[in-house]
């Protein structure tokens, strides 16, 4: 049994709220601070990509008994719908019955805060944490950065305050703190496909829709109300870029030409385009994640990644799963808990950062490529026949809870094998033969 | 002719002081701020590696007429003295007459501030800059971070405030600012070899002394007063580490065993070891370096590197050379000056960071390796005969002003060639033959 501690969680986002539930269930007093107003009382929209909940996320939710409550607001997507300029292809994500789940970030966040409050966590909104005294687990809170601050002392502080974490900001100023932030030369903008008049979806509801166009792409994920949240990813500068689309007509012409089947389903295209902000995409890495037995970072605060694998929230929730394992294993020895937590998670956070970065290429370019689709078909056939010998990379990341670092390493190995297989003569015709199966078996056993 | 501006330089270190001289000569009003006391009035010691001035440094000093004044406090080192456990080897750095120059950081900094004052720059010591308003080039100065601040408005601000720059700190909080800091798992500690009673040096004065021992090493650079400044580089943790040497006897035994010829020349070994701090080694990269025509970072503030190529100061001084070229080329168009400056310098800063990181291995391990010394001999012979075809990497970095990025690329190419040459049968005996020369010529022409 753990000694009950007074714990602050900074950040009431998805990871902060779920962590609060875990800490309450472990018997602690939990105060959650957020600089923003209560998301349940405001209109939240305009700059989010819908979440894609997968195995790691569900595992963390179910272990604390809130999975079913979240399933109520989730829509399964079992396949990619790939919108080429002249045709529509479908590609299953996994085996029969395997899906990722579209959830609105705002809806999920509201629900998570409700659940955390029910569990007994106390929320403090519009409380701006500007600094933390690491050795004392003391928060410094005030209206403005240069104004008066109040001190709040805790036994322990978790920084779940996202990619631009204030808690990490203080840790960064220690010696020996490794840190990097790297922005993509690409941004994203939210657009909207409204529901039909009867509340049904204008596109297939159980698909993750992609319009792959190489350097840029459009995606759409379903919402419960029949609408889709769309996201346009595009370079900031250059030929096809946010900078190059300067008026309504240019935006409409661009979509007409490049996403012809999207035009009739995005009625407010030009309005949304100029009203909604263009957001940035950053990969942030750091180490260490903890300070003695006083401070720990979690989620985006210690490993912000680009969204192309749909694993940001899932990775943050998995942090909590691992932290909880360490809590159960090491009892009141928080130094050990924090140390084992960060050692276990860091290589996996780095791996999913790399996989996410690479996956833009897969989504925007390879899904439009015949050779890539052939590779996926070969992998599927082989994997169905030898499930013990071949779990495709996407499935290992999305439908398993094997470590991300293992997925990255095995994925690279599998890719080398498939490159060799695709070089076989006449592979387009022989792909579903024993010859190919034996070739893969041979390469696997090397 | 440039319009005279009111310019602040934050940081009165080597780069800040030299930049102040350049800006004064260009007709501007220059105020230099430093949070520390005037280095000319305090005792500066205990945590520095002597500087190794080479071509790029001299070029920047000479172009503004202060090179000869600095030569008065510089000692040429034309070779490495490699102290193996049982013998001493020498290895020339370059051609006859080519040397790097040992200079005490404190001495040089004092002289640079004198020279900048003579040129008309105004210095403000013990003035702590806590923040900068980027768009207004306004400094915020005060006693403490949380106390009262005064504002000082300028036309332009240079951040020459080192690896932990406050000016950069503000720029980091902008969107799209790429940043990384990475610490080595190794630290360094200053030790001292005093002069003989008659003021002469205890070791060869015109050598850069190295005791290469693989994971750790000792170096010593000469001072004018007959002493040497020594630096011990060693991992923080592990078998041979700072952590593992916990008392005087352990330190003395360690040196006796591993640096036997150093024992009699470092009389205060154990005292220095426990008195002097163990310093960290960081590589810091960022981009952009400038903000409109208002703010520019320079030197360590935008590219801190590890010291193993002796190029930190030289790279910072070369920033000034390039900035000055842009000033002469683009007149009053400071947006253009800043933009071209950062575009020109960034790839070279990245290259010297990489070369510096790699050079620890060369210094600590390869200089003790027969194969490496053979490679150097072969390169020397070939380079003497074909100076137009082969400038060794070290010479390109140290004795030329060709871009660092070019040095890195060509160095990698040369290394591939030498690897092949070293694989030739019986190379130990045929290294100085026409066969080897022809082999290199053949590989170069591929």
PDB file of C-alpha atoms in Angstrom, chain B residues 77-286:
ATOM      1  CA  UNK B  77      52.342  25.105 -30.802  1.00  0.00           C
ATOM      2  CA  UNK B  78      53.475  23.394 -34.003  1.00  0.00           C
ATOM      3  CA  UNK B  79      52.917  19.796 -32.884  1.00  0.00           C
ATOM      4  CA  UNK B  80      51.184  17.348 -30.630  1.00  0.00           C
ATOM      5  CA  UNK B  81      53.308  15.789 -27.872  1.00  0.00           C
ATOM      6  CA  UNK B  82      51.645  12.426 -27.347  1.00  0.00           C
ATOM      7  CA  UNK B  83      52.400  10.989 -23.912  1.00  0.00           C
ATOM      8  CA  UNK B  84      51.895   7.226 -24.018  1.00  0.00           C
ATOM      9  CA  UNK B  85      52.346   5.353 -20.768  1.00  0.00           C
ATOM     10  CA  UNK B  86      55.835   4.241 -21.785  1.00  0.00           C
ATOM     11  CA  UNK B  87      56.988   6.758 -24.405  1.00  0.00           C
ATOM     12  CA  UNK B  88      56.576  10.194 -25.918  1.00  0.00           C
ATOM     13  CA  UNK B  89      55.718  10.739 -29.610  1.00  0.00           C
ATOM     14  CA  UNK B  90      55.532  13.965 -31.551  1.00  0.00           C
ATOM     15  CA  UNK B  91      53.251  14.711 -34.476  1.00  0.00           C
ATOM     16  CA  UNK B  92      53.411  17.955 -36.449  1.00  0.00           C
ATOM     17  CA  UNK B  93      50.136  19.759 -36.947  1.00  0.00           C
ATOM     18  CA  UNK B  94      50.839  21.079 -40.427  1.00  0.00           C
ATOM     19  CA  UNK B  95      53.568  22.276 -42.737  1.00  0.00           C
ATOM     20  CA  UNK B  96      56.772  23.938 -41.574  1.00  0.00           C
ATOM     21  CA  UNK B  97      55.831  27.232 -39.942  1.00  0.00           C
ATOM     22  CA  UNK B  98      52.192  26.312 -39.316  1.00  0.00           C
ATOM     23  CA  UNK B  99      51.126  26.478 -35.677  1.00  0.00           C
ATOM     24  CA  UNK B 100      48.129  26.896 -33.479  1.00  0.00           C
ATOM     25  CA  UNK B 101      48.531  29.373 -30.604  1.00  0.00           C
ATOM     26  CA  UNK B 102      47.921  28.820 -26.921  1.00  0.00           C
ATOM     27  CA  UNK B 103      46.323  31.813 -25.210  1.00  0.00           C
ATOM     28  CA  UNK B 104      44.866  32.113 -21.733  1.00  0.00           C
ATOM     29  CA  UNK B 105      41.147  32.872 -21.939  1.00  0.00           C
ATOM     30  CA  UNK B 106      41.292  35.366 -19.091  1.00  0.00           C
ATOM     31  CA  UNK B 107      44.279  37.234 -20.541  1.00  0.00           C
ATOM     32  CA  UNK B 108      42.739  37.419 -23.991  1.00  0.00           C
ATOM     33  CA  UNK B 109      39.359  38.535 -22.701  1.00  0.00           C
ATOM     34  CA  UNK B 110      40.940  41.356 -20.693  1.00  0.00           C
ATOM     35  CA  UNK B 111      42.913  42.488 -23.722  1.00  0.00           C
ATOM     36  CA  UNK B 112      39.869  42.367 -26.020  1.00  0.00           C
ATOM     37  CA  UNK B 113      37.862  44.546 -23.625  1.00  0.00           C
ATOM     38  CA  UNK B 114      40.740  47.052 -23.448  1.00  0.00           C
ATOM     39  CA  UNK B 115      40.871  47.146 -27.243  1.00  0.00           C
ATOM     40  CA  UNK B 116      37.098  47.556 -27.565  1.00  0.00           C
ATOM     41  CA  UNK B 117      37.128  50.419 -25.058  1.00  0.00           C
ATOM     42  CA  UNK B 118      39.957  52.061 -26.988  1.00  0.00           C
ATOM     43  CA  UNK B 119      37.811  51.728 -30.113  1.00  0.00           C
ATOM     44  CA  UNK B 120      35.038  53.608 -28.294  1.00  0.00           C
ATOM     45  CA  UNK B 121      32.640  50.891 -27.139  1.00  0.00           C
ATOM     46  CA  UNK B 122      31.011  51.548 -23.776  1.00  0.00           C
ATOM     47  CA  UNK B 123      30.958  48.642 -21.307  1.00  0.00           C
ATOM     48  CA  UNK B 124      28.324  48.110 -18.632  1.00  0.00           C
ATOM     49  CA  UNK B 125      29.307  45.403 -16.160  1.00  0.00           C
ATOM     50  CA  UNK B 126      27.141  43.740 -13.514  1.00  0.00           C
ATOM     51  CA  UNK B 127      24.090  44.633 -15.586  1.00  0.00           C
ATOM     52  CA  UNK B 128      21.888  41.562 -15.776  1.00  0.00           C
ATOM     53  CA  UNK B 129      19.836  41.241 -18.945  1.00  0.00           C
ATOM     54  CA  UNK B 130      16.831  39.039 -18.146  1.00  0.00           C
ATOM     55  CA  UNK B 131      14.733  39.480 -21.244  1.00  0.00           C
ATOM     56  CA  UNK B 132      14.541  41.228 -24.593  1.00  0.00           C
ATOM     57  CA  UNK B 133      11.562  42.530 -26.557  1.00  0.00           C
ATOM     58  CA  UNK B 134      12.500  41.201 -29.975  1.00  0.00           C
ATOM     59  CA  UNK B 135      10.442  43.547 -32.149  1.00  0.00           C
ATOM     60  CA  UNK B 136      11.696  46.636 -30.287  1.00  0.00           C
ATOM     61  CA  UNK B 137      15.304  45.650 -29.606  1.00  0.00           C
ATOM     62  CA  UNK B 138      14.668  46.574 -25.994  1.00  0.00           C
ATOM     63  CA  UNK B 139      16.665  45.025 -23.146  1.00  0.00           C
ATOM     64  CA  UNK B 140      15.154  44.369 -19.740  1.00  0.00           C
ATOM     65  CA  UNK B 141      17.785  44.754 -17.038  1.00  0.00           C
ATOM     66  CA  UNK B 142      17.579  44.326 -13.267  1.00  0.00           C
ATOM     67  CA  UNK B 143      19.140  42.928 -10.134  1.00  0.00           C
ATOM     68  CA  UNK B 144      17.102  39.727 -10.043  1.00  0.00           C
ATOM     69  CA  UNK B 145      14.864  37.767 -12.376  1.00  0.00           C
ATOM     70  CA  UNK B 146      11.788  38.435 -10.243  1.00  0.00           C
ATOM     71  CA  UNK B 147      12.661  41.998  -9.198  1.00  0.00           C
ATOM     72  CA  UNK B 148      12.258  45.398 -10.837  1.00  0.00           C
ATOM     73  CA  UNK B 149      13.559  45.746 -14.389  1.00  0.00           C
ATOM     74  CA  UNK B 150      14.614  48.795 -16.373  1.00  0.00           C
ATOM     75  CA  UNK B 151      14.133  49.072 -20.121  1.00  0.00           C
ATOM     76  CA  UNK B 152      16.883  50.090 -22.511  1.00  0.00           C
ATOM     77  CA  UNK B 153      15.853  50.669 -26.112  1.00  0.00           C
ATOM     78  CA  UNK B 154      18.265  50.152 -29.018  1.00  0.00           C
ATOM     79  CA  UNK B 155      18.151  50.007 -32.791  1.00  0.00           C
ATOM     80  CA  UNK B 156      19.600  46.541 -32.709  1.00  0.00           C
ATOM     81  CA  UNK B 157      20.736  43.904 -30.189  1.00  0.00           C
ATOM     82  CA  UNK B 158      23.417  41.253 -30.595  1.00  0.00           C
ATOM     83  CA  UNK B 159      23.265  38.216 -28.321  1.00  0.00           C
ATOM     84  CA  UNK B 160      26.905  37.290 -27.699  1.00  0.00           C
ATOM     85  CA  UNK B 161      26.001  35.874 -24.315  1.00  0.00           C
ATOM     86  CA  UNK B 162      27.200  32.324 -24.718  1.00  0.00           C
ATOM     87  CA  UNK B 163      25.768  28.827 -24.649  1.00  0.00           C
ATOM     88  CA  UNK B 164      23.092  29.748 -22.102  1.00  0.00           C
ATOM     89  CA  UNK B 165      22.129  32.991 -23.856  1.00  0.00           C
ATOM     90  CA  UNK B 166      19.233  34.964 -22.435  1.00  0.00           C
ATOM     91  CA  UNK B 167      18.635  36.594 -25.809  1.00  0.00           C
ATOM     92  CA  UNK B 168      18.244  33.189 -27.426  1.00  0.00           C
ATOM     93  CA  UNK B 169      16.082  32.120 -24.521  1.00  0.00           C
ATOM     94  CA  UNK B 170      13.484  34.645 -25.626  1.00  0.00           C
ATOM     95  CA  UNK B 171      13.809  33.594 -29.297  1.00  0.00           C
ATOM     96  CA  UNK B 172      13.281  29.951 -28.269  1.00  0.00           C
ATOM     97  CA  UNK B 173       9.808  30.794 -27.112  1.00  0.00           C
ATOM     98  CA  UNK B 174       8.734  31.773 -30.622  1.00  0.00           C
ATOM     99  CA  UNK B 175       7.003  29.259 -32.815  1.00  0.00           C
ATOM    100  CA  UNK B 176       9.120  27.562 -35.475  1.00  0.00           C
ATOM    101  CA  UNK B 177      12.348  28.003 -33.509  1.00  0.00           C
ATOM    102  CA  UNK B 178      14.473  24.876 -33.824  1.00  0.00           C
ATOM    103  CA  UNK B 179      16.687  24.139 -30.861  1.00  0.00           C
ATOM    104  CA  UNK B 180      18.778  21.377 -29.354  1.00  0.00           C
ATOM    105  CA  UNK B 181      21.171  21.019 -26.453  1.00  0.00           C
ATOM    106  CA  UNK B 182      23.005  17.792 -25.810  1.00  0.00           C
ATOM    107  CA  UNK B 183      25.420  17.165 -22.960  1.00  0.00           C
ATOM    108  CA  UNK B 184      28.254  14.668 -23.163  1.00  0.00           C
ATOM    109  CA  UNK B 185      28.432  12.046 -20.420  1.00  0.00           C
ATOM    110  CA  UNK B 186      31.869  13.468 -19.820  1.00  0.00           C
ATOM    111  CA  UNK B 187      33.139  16.452 -17.888  1.00  0.00           C
ATOM    112  CA  UNK B 188      36.412  18.305 -17.501  1.00  0.00           C
ATOM    113  CA  UNK B 189      38.501  19.686 -14.711  1.00  0.00           C
ATOM    114  CA  UNK B 190      41.324  22.196 -14.739  1.00  0.00           C
ATOM    115  CA  UNK B 191      44.683  21.247 -13.232  1.00  0.00           C
ATOM    116  CA  UNK B 192      47.960  23.115 -13.228  1.00  0.00           C
ATOM    117  CA  UNK B 193      51.612  22.492 -14.128  1.00  0.00           C
ATOM    118  CA  UNK B 194      53.539  25.366 -12.529  1.00  0.00           C
ATOM    119  CA  UNK B 195      56.698  26.902 -14.046  1.00  0.00           C
ATOM    120  CA  UNK B 196      60.180  25.909 -12.997  1.00  0.00           C
ATOM    121  CA  UNK B 197      61.825  28.148 -10.407  1.00  0.00           C
ATOM    122  CA  UNK B 198      63.629  30.010 -13.230  1.00  0.00           C
ATOM    123  CA  UNK B 199      60.356  30.664 -15.082  1.00  0.00           C
ATOM    124  CA  UNK B 200      60.950  28.059 -17.792  1.00  0.00           C
ATOM    125  CA  UNK B 201      58.398  25.423 -18.834  1.00  0.00           C
ATOM    126  CA  UNK B 202      58.517  21.931 -17.349  1.00  0.00           C
ATOM    127  CA  UNK B 203      57.445  20.359 -20.638  1.00  0.00           C
ATOM    128  CA  UNK B 204      58.145  21.295 -24.238  1.00  0.00           C
ATOM    129  CA  UNK B 205      56.715  24.792 -24.569  1.00  0.00           C
ATOM    130  CA  UNK B 206      55.770  24.624 -28.243  1.00  0.00           C
ATOM    131  CA  UNK B 207      53.671  21.460 -28.046  1.00  0.00           C
ATOM    132  CA  UNK B 208      50.052  20.698 -27.380  1.00  0.00           C
ATOM    133  CA  UNK B 209      50.463  17.885 -24.827  1.00  0.00           C
ATOM    134  CA  UNK B 210      48.061  14.945 -24.874  1.00  0.00           C
ATOM    135  CA  UNK B 211      47.860  11.870 -22.688  1.00  0.00           C
ATOM    136  CA  UNK B 212      45.434   9.738 -24.752  1.00  0.00           C
ATOM    137  CA  UNK B 213      43.832   6.947 -22.744  1.00  0.00           C
ATOM    138  CA  UNK B 214      40.705   5.976 -24.675  1.00  0.00           C
ATOM    139  CA  UNK B 215      37.682   6.943 -22.630  1.00  0.00           C
ATOM    140  CA  UNK B 216      39.545   9.714 -20.860  1.00  0.00           C
ATOM    141  CA  UNK B 217      42.503  11.961 -21.550  1.00  0.00           C
ATOM    142  CA  UNK B 218      44.638  14.703 -20.105  1.00  0.00           C
ATOM    143  CA  UNK B 219      45.856  17.697 -22.112  1.00  0.00           C
ATOM    144  CA  UNK B 220      48.198  20.587 -21.288  1.00  0.00           C
ATOM    145  CA  UNK B 221      48.666  23.938 -23.047  1.00  0.00           C
ATOM    146  CA  UNK B 222      51.498  26.384 -22.292  1.00  0.00           C
ATOM    147  CA  UNK B 223      51.148  29.777 -20.632  1.00  0.00           C
ATOM    148  CA  UNK B 224      53.468  32.786 -20.916  1.00  0.00           C
ATOM    149  CA  UNK B 225      54.577  32.559 -17.272  1.00  0.00           C
ATOM    150  CA  UNK B 226      56.092  29.115 -17.742  1.00  0.00           C
ATOM    151  CA  UNK B 227      53.113  27.201 -16.423  1.00  0.00           C
ATOM    152  CA  UNK B 228      50.728  24.911 -18.306  1.00  0.00           C
ATOM    153  CA  UNK B 229      46.961  24.821 -17.983  1.00  0.00           C
ATOM    154  CA  UNK B 230      45.982  21.139 -17.865  1.00  0.00           C
ATOM    155  CA  UNK B 231      42.555  19.731 -18.483  1.00  0.00           C
ATOM    156  CA  UNK B 232      41.374  16.279 -17.516  1.00  0.00           C
ATOM    157  CA  UNK B 233      38.473  14.957 -19.629  1.00  0.00           C
ATOM    158  CA  UNK B 234      36.725  11.956 -18.105  1.00  0.00           C
ATOM    159  CA  UNK B 235      33.253  10.382 -17.857  1.00  0.00           C
ATOM    160  CA  UNK B 236      31.128  11.514 -14.923  1.00  0.00           C
ATOM    161  CA  UNK B 237      30.230   7.939 -14.009  1.00  0.00           C
ATOM    162  CA  UNK B 238      31.623   4.452 -14.491  1.00  0.00           C
ATOM    163  CA  UNK B 239      34.928   2.682 -13.940  1.00  0.00           C
ATOM    164  CA  UNK B 240      37.356   5.517 -14.713  1.00  0.00           C
ATOM    165  CA  UNK B 241      35.285   8.531 -13.819  1.00  0.00           C
ATOM    166  CA  UNK B 242      35.045  11.662 -11.702  1.00  0.00           C
ATOM    167  CA  UNK B 243      32.532   9.860  -9.526  1.00  0.00           C
ATOM    168  CA  UNK B 244      34.927   6.972  -8.910  1.00  0.00           C
ATOM    169  CA  UNK B 245      37.750   9.171  -7.562  1.00  0.00           C
ATOM    170  CA  UNK B 246      36.513  10.078  -4.116  1.00  0.00           C
ATOM    171  CA  UNK B 247      39.640  10.807  -2.064  1.00  0.00           C
ATOM    172  CA  UNK B 248      43.157  12.202  -2.447  1.00  0.00           C
ATOM    173  CA  UNK B 249      44.809   8.820  -2.475  1.00  0.00           C
ATOM    174  CA  UNK B 250      42.565   7.515  -5.238  1.00  0.00           C
ATOM    175  CA  UNK B 251      43.330  10.548  -7.381  1.00  0.00           C
ATOM    176  CA  UNK B 252      47.058  10.224  -6.827  1.00  0.00           C
ATOM    177  CA  UNK B 253      47.035   6.488  -7.500  1.00  0.00           C
ATOM    178  CA  UNK B 254      44.993   7.015 -10.645  1.00  0.00           C
ATOM    179  CA  UNK B 255      47.464   9.560 -12.031  1.00  0.00           C
ATOM    180  CA  UNK B 256      50.464   7.503 -10.946  1.00  0.00           C
ATOM    181  CA  UNK B 257      49.139   4.503 -12.827  1.00  0.00           C
ATOM    182  CA  UNK B 258      47.709   6.177 -15.920  1.00  0.00           C
ATOM    183  CA  UNK B 259      49.686   9.395 -16.362  1.00  0.00           C
ATOM    184  CA  UNK B 260      53.003   8.428 -14.719  1.00  0.00           C
ATOM    185  CA  UNK B 261      55.033  11.245 -16.290  1.00  0.00           C
ATOM    186  CA  UNK B 262      52.517  13.860 -15.103  1.00  0.00           C
ATOM    187  CA  UNK B 263      52.895  13.158 -11.407  1.00  0.00           C
ATOM    188  CA  UNK B 264      56.057  15.132 -10.773  1.00  0.00           C
ATOM    189  CA  UNK B 265      54.898  18.165 -12.776  1.00  0.00           C
ATOM    190  CA  UNK B 266      51.463  18.574 -11.117  1.00  0.00           C
ATOM    191  CA  UNK B 267      52.443  19.153  -7.479  1.00  0.00           C
ATOM    192  CA  UNK B 268      49.000  20.331  -6.353  1.00  0.00           C
ATOM    193  CA  UNK B 269      47.170  17.480  -8.079  1.00  0.00           C
ATOM    194  CA  UNK B 270      44.832  16.361  -5.297  1.00  0.00           C
ATOM    195  CA  UNK B 271      44.241  19.909  -4.057  1.00  0.00           C
ATOM    196  CA  UNK B 272      43.322  21.165  -7.539  1.00  0.00           C
ATOM    197  CA  UNK B 273      41.237  18.086  -8.206  1.00  0.00           C
ATOM    198  CA  UNK B 274      38.966  18.642  -5.228  1.00  0.00           C
ATOM    199  CA  UNK B 275      39.052  22.456  -5.310  1.00  0.00           C
ATOM    200  CA  UNK B 276      38.261  23.008  -8.995  1.00  0.00           C
ATOM    201  CA  UNK B 277      34.766  22.350 -10.312  1.00  0.00           C
ATOM    202  CA  UNK B 278      33.941  19.601 -12.784  1.00  0.00           C
ATOM    203  CA  UNK B 279      32.497  21.358 -15.813  1.00  0.00           C
ATOM    204  CA  UNK B 280      30.054  20.008 -18.374  1.00  0.00           C
ATOM    205  CA  UNK B 281      30.362  19.808 -22.165  1.00  0.00           C
ATOM    206  CA  UNK B 282      27.404  20.727 -24.324  1.00  0.00           C
ATOM    207  CA  UNK B 283      26.598  20.927 -28.027  1.00  0.00           C
ATOM    208  CA  UNK B 284      23.882  23.497 -28.713  1.00  0.00           C
ATOM    209  CA  UNK B 285      22.283  24.123 -32.088  1.00  0.00           C
ATOM    210  CA  UNK B 286      19.456  26.422 -33.087  1.00  0.00           C
TER     211      UNK B 286
END
